[in-house]
Amino acid sequence: MKPYKFEDLPDIIGELLTRIDSIEKLLQENKLNAVAANDELLTISEAAILLKLSVATIYTKVCKNEIPANKQGKRLYFYRAELINWIKLGRIKTITEIQQETELKFNSRKPFK
C-alpha cells in the first residue's frame, strides 16, 4: 500500500466517492433486474417448462385452484415469482423439523390447573 500524504486526502476522498457512486449504480441495476425477473409474466407453455410439468397437468391444477394463475380472456398467465413461491410452499418437512415444531408447541402451552 502506498503511503499517502495529508495533501493527497482530497483526491483520495474524491476517488472513493466516485467508486461508491459506481457501486451504488451497479447495485440499483441488479435490484431492478431482480424485480423485473420476479414480475416476469409467463404463458402456460413457459410455466410448464419452469415447473417441468405438462401443459395438461397445469390446466388440471388451475381448474382445481391448486396453482396461482391469472386469466385474461381465454388465456392463462403466470408470474414467475408466484410459481416459485408455490413450489416452496409445497416443501416437505424433515422429521427433525417436525419434532422441533412439536416440542415448541408443547413447551409453549400453559400447564393445566
Coordinates of N, CA, C and O in Angstrom, one line a residue:
M1 N 0.8 -1.2 0.0 CA 0.0 0.0 0.0 C 0.9 1.2 0.0 O 1.9 1.3 0.7
K2 N 0.5 2.2 -0.8 CA 1.3 3.4 -1.0 C 1.1 4.3 0.2 O -0.1 4.5 0.7
P3 N 2.1 4.9 0.8 CA 1.9 5.9 1.9 C 1.4 7.2 1.3 O 1.8 7.7 0.3
Y4 N 0.4 7.7 2.0 CA -0.3 8.9 1.5 C 0.1 10.1 2.4 O 0.4 9.9 3.5
K5 N 0.0 11.3 1.8 CA 0.3 12.5 2.5 C -1.0 13.2 2.8 O -2.0 12.9 2.1
F6 N -0.9 14.1 3.7 CA -2.1 14.8 4.1 C -2.7 15.6 2.9 O -3.9 15.7 2.7
E7 N -1.8 16.1 2.0 CA -2.3 16.9 0.9 C -3.0 16.0 -0.2 O -3.8 16.5 -1.0
D8 N -2.8 14.7 -0.1 CA -3.5 13.8 -1.0 C -4.9 13.4 -0.6 O -5.7 12.9 -1.4
L9 N -5.3 13.8 0.6 CA -6.6 13.4 1.1 C -7.8 13.9 0.2 O -8.7 13.1 0.0
P10 N -7.9 15.1 -0.2 CA -9.0 15.5 -1.1 C -9.1 14.6 -2.4 O -10.2 14.2 -2.7
D11 N -8.0 14.3 -3.0 CA -8.0 13.5 -4.2 C -8.5 12.1 -3.9 O -9.2 11.5 -4.6
I12 N -8.0 11.6 -2.7 CA -8.3 10.2 -2.3 C -9.8 10.1 -2.0 O -10.5 9.2 -2.4
I13 N -10.3 11.1 -1.3 CA -11.8 11.1 -1.0 C -12.6 11.2 -2.2 O -13.6 10.6 -2.4
G14 N -12.2 12.1 -3.1 CA -12.9 12.2 -4.4 C -12.9 10.9 -5.2 O -14.0 10.5 -5.7
E15 N -11.8 10.2 -5.2 CA -11.8 8.8 -5.9 C -12.7 7.9 -5.2 O -13.4 7.1 -5.8
L16 N -12.7 7.9 -3.8 CA -13.6 7.0 -3.1 C -15.1 7.3 -3.4 O -15.9 6.3 -3.5
L17 N -15.4 8.5 -3.4 CA -16.8 8.9 -3.7 C -17.2 8.5 -5.1 O -18.3 8.0 -5.3
T18 N -16.3 8.6 -6.0 CA -16.6 8.1 -7.4 C -16.8 6.6 -7.4 O -17.8 6.2 -8.1
R19 N -16.0 5.9 -6.7 CA -16.1 4.5 -6.7 C -17.4 4.0 -6.0 O -18.1 3.1 -6.4
I20 N -17.8 4.7 -4.9 CA -19.0 4.4 -4.2 C -20.2 4.7 -5.1 O -21.2 3.9 -5.1
D21 N -20.2 5.8 -5.8 CA -21.3 6.1 -6.7 C -21.5 5.0 -7.8 O -22.6 4.5 -8.1
S22 N -20.4 4.5 -8.3 CA -20.5 3.4 -9.3 C -21.0 2.1 -8.7 O -21.7 1.4 -9.4
I23 N -20.6 1.8 -7.5 CA -21.0 0.6 -6.8 C -22.5 0.7 -6.6 O -23.3 -0.2 -6.8
E24 N -23.0 1.9 -6.1 CA -24.5 2.1 -5.9 C -25.2 1.9 -7.2 O -26.3 1.3 -7.2
K25 N -24.8 2.5 -8.3 CA -25.4 2.3 -9.6 C -25.6 0.8 -9.9 O -26.6 0.4 -10.4
L26 N -24.5 0.1 -9.8 CA -24.5 -1.4 -10.1 C -25.5 -2.1 -9.2 O -26.2 -3.0 -9.7
L27 N -25.5 -1.8 -7.9 CA -26.5 -2.4 -7.0 C -27.9 -2.1 -7.4 O -28.8 -3.0 -7.4
Q28 N -28.2 -0.9 -7.8 CA -29.5 -0.5 -8.2 C -29.9 -1.2 -9.4 O -31.1 -1.7 -9.6
E29 N -29.0 -1.3 -10.4 CA -29.3 -2.0 -11.6 C -29.6 -3.5 -11.4 O -30.6 -4.1 -11.9
N30 N -28.8 -4.1 -10.5 CA -29.1 -5.5 -10.1 C -30.4 -5.7 -9.4 O -31.1 -6.7 -9.7
K31 N -30.8 -4.7 -8.6 CA -32.0 -4.8 -7.9 C -33.2 -4.7 -8.9 O -34.2 -5.5 -8.8
L32 N -33.1 -3.8 -9.8 CA -34.1 -3.6 -10.8 C -34.3 -4.9 -11.7 O -35.4 -5.3 -12.0
N33 N -33.1 -5.5 -12.0 CA -33.2 -6.7 -12.8 C -33.8 -7.8 -12.1 O -34.6 -8.6 -12.6
A34 N -33.5 -7.9 -10.8 CA -34.1 -9.0 -9.9 C -35.6 -8.8 -9.8 O -36.4 -9.8 -9.9
V35 N -36.1 -7.6 -9.6 CA -37.5 -7.3 -9.5 C -38.2 -7.6 -10.8 O -39.3 -8.2 -10.9
A36 N -37.6 -7.2 -12.0 CA -38.2 -7.5 -13.3 C -38.2 -9.0 -13.5 O -39.2 -9.5 -14.1
A37 N -37.2 -9.7 -13.1 CA -37.3 -11.2 -13.3 C -38.4 -11.8 -12.5 O -39.0 -12.8 -12.9
N38 N -38.6 -11.3 -11.2 CA -39.7 -11.9 -10.4 C -41.1 -11.5 -10.9 O -42.0 -12.3 -10.7
D39 N -41.2 -10.4 -11.6 CA -42.5 -10.0 -12.1 C -42.7 -10.4 -13.5 O -43.7 -10.0 -14.2
E40 N -41.8 -11.3 -14.0 CA -41.9 -11.8 -15.4 C -43.2 -12.6 -15.5 O -43.6 -13.5 -14.8
L41 N -44.0 -12.3 -16.6 CA -45.2 -12.9 -16.9 C -44.9 -14.1 -17.8 O -44.2 -13.9 -18.8
L42 N -45.5 -15.3 -17.5 CA -45.2 -16.5 -18.3 C -46.5 -17.0 -18.9 O -47.6 -16.9 -18.3
T43 N -46.4 -17.6 -20.1 CA -47.5 -18.2 -20.7 C -47.6 -19.6 -20.1 O -46.7 -20.1 -19.4
I44 N -48.6 -20.4 -20.5 CA -48.8 -21.7 -19.9 C -47.6 -22.6 -20.4 O -47.2 -23.5 -19.6
S45 N -47.2 -22.5 -21.6 CA -46.0 -23.3 -22.1 C -44.8 -23.0 -21.3 O -44.0 -23.9 -20.9
E46 N -44.5 -21.7 -21.1 CA -43.3 -21.3 -20.3 C -43.4 -21.8 -18.8 O -42.4 -22.2 -18.3
A47 N -44.6 -21.7 -18.3 CA -44.8 -22.2 -16.9 C -44.6 -23.7 -16.9 O -44.0 -24.2 -15.9
A48 N -45.0 -24.4 -17.9 CA -44.8 -25.9 -17.9 C -43.3 -26.2 -18.0 O -42.9 -27.1 -17.3
I49 N -42.6 -25.4 -18.7 CA -41.1 -25.6 -18.8 C -40.5 -25.3 -17.4 O -39.7 -26.1 -16.9
L50 N -40.9 -24.2 -16.8 CA -40.3 -23.9 -15.5 C -40.6 -24.9 -14.4 O -39.8 -25.3 -13.6
L51 N -41.9 -25.4 -14.4 CA -42.3 -26.4 -13.4 C -42.0 -27.8 -13.8 O -42.2 -28.7 -12.9
K52 N -41.6 -28.0 -15.0 CA -41.3 -29.4 -15.5 C -42.5 -30.3 -15.4 O -42.5 -31.4 -14.9
L53 N -43.7 -29.7 -15.8 CA -44.9 -30.4 -15.8 C -45.5 -30.2 -17.3 O -45.1 -29.3 -18.0
S54 N -46.4 -31.1 -17.6 CA -47.1 -31.0 -18.9 C -48.1 -29.9 -18.9 O -48.6 -29.5 -17.8
V55 N -48.4 -29.4 -20.0 CA -49.4 -28.3 -20.1 C -50.8 -28.8 -19.6 O -51.5 -28.1 -18.9
A56 N -51.1 -30.0 -19.9 CA -52.4 -30.6 -19.4 C -52.4 -30.7 -17.9 O -53.5 -30.4 -17.3
T57 N -51.3 -31.0 -17.3 CA -51.3 -31.1 -15.8 C -51.5 -29.7 -15.2 O -52.2 -29.5 -14.2
I58 N -50.9 -28.7 -15.9 CA -51.1 -27.3 -15.4 C -52.5 -26.9 -15.5 O -53.1 -26.3 -14.6
Y59 N -53.2 -27.2 -16.7 CA -54.6 -26.9 -16.8 C -55.4 -27.5 -15.7 O -56.3 -26.9 -15.1
T60 N -55.1 -28.8 -15.4 CA -55.8 -29.5 -14.3 C -55.6 -28.8 -13.0 O -56.6 -28.6 -12.2
K61 N -54.4 -28.4 -12.7 CA -54.1 -27.7 -11.4 C -54.8 -26.4 -11.3 O -55.3 -26.0 -10.3
V62 N -54.9 -25.7 -12.5 CA -55.6 -24.4 -12.5 C -57.1 -24.6 -12.2 O -57.7 -23.9 -11.5
C63 N -57.7 -25.6 -12.9 CA -59.1 -25.9 -12.7 C -59.4 -26.2 -11.2 O -60.5 -25.9 -10.7
K64 N -58.5 -26.9 -10.5 CA -58.7 -27.3 -9.1 C -58.2 -26.2 -8.2 O -58.2 -26.4 -7.0
N65 N -57.8 -25.0 -8.7 CA -57.3 -23.9 -7.9 C -56.1 -24.4 -7.0 O -55.9 -23.9 -5.9
E66 N -55.2 -25.2 -7.6 CA -54.1 -25.7 -6.9 C -52.8 -24.9 -7.2 O -51.8 -25.0 -6.5
I67 N -52.9 -24.1 -8.2 CA -51.7 -23.3 -8.6 C -52.1 -21.9 -8.9 O -53.2 -21.6 -9.4
P68 N -51.3 -20.9 -8.5 CA -51.7 -19.5 -8.8 C -51.6 -19.2 -10.3 O -50.6 -19.4 -11.0
A69 N -52.7 -18.6 -10.8 CA -52.8 -18.3 -12.2 C -53.6 -17.0 -12.4 O -54.4 -16.6 -11.5
N70 N -53.4 -16.4 -13.6 CA -54.2 -15.2 -13.9 C -54.8 -15.5 -15.3 O -54.2 -16.0 -16.2
K71 N -56.1 -15.2 -15.4 CA -56.8 -15.5 -16.6 C -57.3 -14.2 -17.3 O -57.9 -13.3 -16.6
Q72 N -56.9 -14.0 -18.5 CA -57.3 -12.8 -19.3 C -58.0 -13.4 -20.6 O -57.3 -13.9 -21.4
G73 N -59.3 -13.3 -20.6 CA -60.0 -13.9 -21.8 C -59.9 -15.4 -21.7 O -60.2 -16.0 -20.7
K74 N -59.4 -16.0 -22.7 CA -59.3 -17.5 -22.7 C -57.8 -17.9 -22.4 O -57.5 -19.1 -22.5
R75 N -57.0 -17.0 -22.1 CA -55.6 -17.3 -21.9 C -55.2 -17.3 -20.4 O -55.7 -16.5 -19.7
L76 N -54.3 -18.1 -20.1 CA -53.7 -18.2 -18.7 C -52.3 -17.6 -18.7 O -51.5 -17.8 -19.6
Y77 N -52.1 -16.9 -17.7 CA -50.7 -16.3 -17.5 C -50.3 -16.6 -16.0 O -51.1 -16.7 -15.1
F78 N -49.0 -16.6 -15.8 CA -48.4 -17.0 -14.5 C -47.3 -16.0 -14.3 O -46.5 -15.7 -15.1
Y79 N -47.2 -15.6 -13.0 CA -46.0 -14.8 -12.6 C -44.9 -15.8 -12.1 O -45.2 -16.7 -11.3
R80 N -43.7 -15.6 -12.6 CA -42.6 -16.5 -12.2 C -42.4 -16.5 -10.7 O -42.3 -17.6 -10.1
A81 N -42.5 -15.4 -10.0 CA -42.3 -15.4 -8.5 C -43.4 -16.1 -7.8 O -43.1 -16.8 -6.8
E82 N -44.6 -16.0 -8.3 CA -45.7 -16.8 -7.6 C -45.5 -18.3 -7.8 O -45.8 -19.0 -6.9
L83 N -45.1 -18.7 -9.0 CA -44.9 -20.1 -9.2 C -43.7 -20.6 -8.3 O -43.8 -21.7 -7.7
I84 N -42.7 -19.9 -8.2 CA -41.6 -20.3 -7.3 C -42.0 -20.3 -5.9 O -41.7 -21.3 -5.1
N85 N -42.8 -19.4 -5.4 CA -43.3 -19.4 -4.0 C -44.2 -20.6 -3.8 O -44.2 -21.2 -2.8
W86 N -45.0 -20.9 -4.8 CA -45.9 -22.1 -4.8 C -45.1 -23.3 -4.6 O -45.5 -24.2 -3.8
I87 N -44.0 -23.5 -5.3 CA -43.2 -24.6 -5.2 C -42.6 -24.7 -3.7 O -42.6 -25.7 -3.1
K88 N -42.1 -23.5 -3.2 CA -41.6 -23.5 -1.9 C -42.6 -23.9 -0.8 O -42.2 -24.5 0.2
L89 N -43.8 -23.5 -1.0 CA -44.8 -23.8 0.0 C -45.1 -25.3 0.1 O -45.6 -25.8 1.1
G90 N -44.8 -26.0 -1.0 CA -45.1 -27.5 -1.0 C -43.9 -28.3 -0.4 O -43.9 -29.5 -0.5
R91 N -43.0 -27.6 0.2 CA -41.8 -28.3 0.7 C -42.2 -29.3 1.8 O -43.0 -28.9 2.7
I92 N -41.7 -30.5 1.8 CA -41.9 -31.5 2.8 C -40.9 -31.3 3.9 O -39.7 -31.2 3.7
K93 N -41.4 -31.3 5.1 CA -40.6 -31.1 6.3 C -39.9 -32.3 6.7 O -40.4 -33.4 6.5
T94 N -38.7 -32.2 7.2 CA -37.9 -33.3 7.7 C -38.5 -33.8 9.0 O -39.2 -33.0 9.7
I95 N -38.1 -34.9 9.5 CA -38.5 -35.5 10.8 C -38.0 -34.6 11.9 O -38.7 -34.3 12.8
T96 N -36.8 -34.1 11.7 CA -36.2 -33.2 12.7 C -37.0 -31.9 12.9 O -37.3 -31.4 14.0
E97 N -37.4 -31.3 11.7 CA -38.2 -30.1 11.7 C -39.6 -30.3 12.4 O -40.0 -29.5 13.2
I98 N -40.2 -31.4 12.1 CA -41.5 -31.8 12.7 C -41.4 -31.9 14.2 O -42.2 -31.4 15.0
Q99 N -40.3 -32.6 14.6 CA -40.1 -32.8 16.1 C -39.8 -31.5 16.8 O -40.4 -31.2 17.9
Q100 N -39.1 -30.6 16.1 CA -38.8 -29.3 16.7 C -40.1 -28.5 16.9 O -40.3 -27.8 17.9
E101 N -40.9 -28.5 15.8 CA -42.2 -27.8 15.9 C -43.1 -28.3 17.0 O -43.7 -27.6 17.7
T102 N -43.1 -29.7 17.1 CA -43.9 -30.3 18.2 C -43.5 -29.9 19.6 O -44.3 -29.6 20.4
E103 N -42.1 -29.9 19.7 CA -41.6 -29.5 21.0 C -41.9 -28.1 21.4 O -42.3 -27.8 22.5
L104 N -41.8 -27.2 20.4 CA -42.2 -25.8 20.6 C -43.6 -25.6 21.0 O -43.9 -24.8 21.9
K105 N -44.5 -26.4 20.3 CA -45.9 -26.2 20.6 C -46.2 -26.7 22.1 O -47.0 -26.1 22.8
F106 N -45.6 -27.9 22.4 CA -45.9 -28.4 23.8 C -45.2 -27.6 24.9 O -45.8 -27.4 25.9
N107 N -44.1 -27.0 24.6 CA -43.4 -26.2 25.6 C -44.1 -24.8 25.8 O -44.0 -24.2 26.8
S108 N -44.8 -24.3 24.7 CA -45.4 -23.0 24.8 C -46.8 -23.1 25.4 O -47.4 -22.1 25.7
R109 N -47.3 -24.3 25.6 CA -48.7 -24.5 26.2 C -48.7 -24.2 27.6 O -47.7 -24.4 28.4
K110 N -49.8 -23.6 28.1 CA -50.0 -23.3 29.5 C -50.3 -24.7 30.3 O -51.0 -25.5 29.8
P111 N -49.7 -24.8 31.4 CA -50.0 -26.0 32.2 C -51.4 -26.0 32.7 O -52.0 -25.0 32.9
F112 N -51.9 -27.2 32.9 CA -53.3 -27.3 33.4 C -53.3 -27.0 34.9 O -52.4 -27.3 35.6
K113 N -54.4 -26.4 35.4 CA -54.5 -26.0 36.8 C -55.5 -27.0 37.5 O -56.3 -27.5 37.0

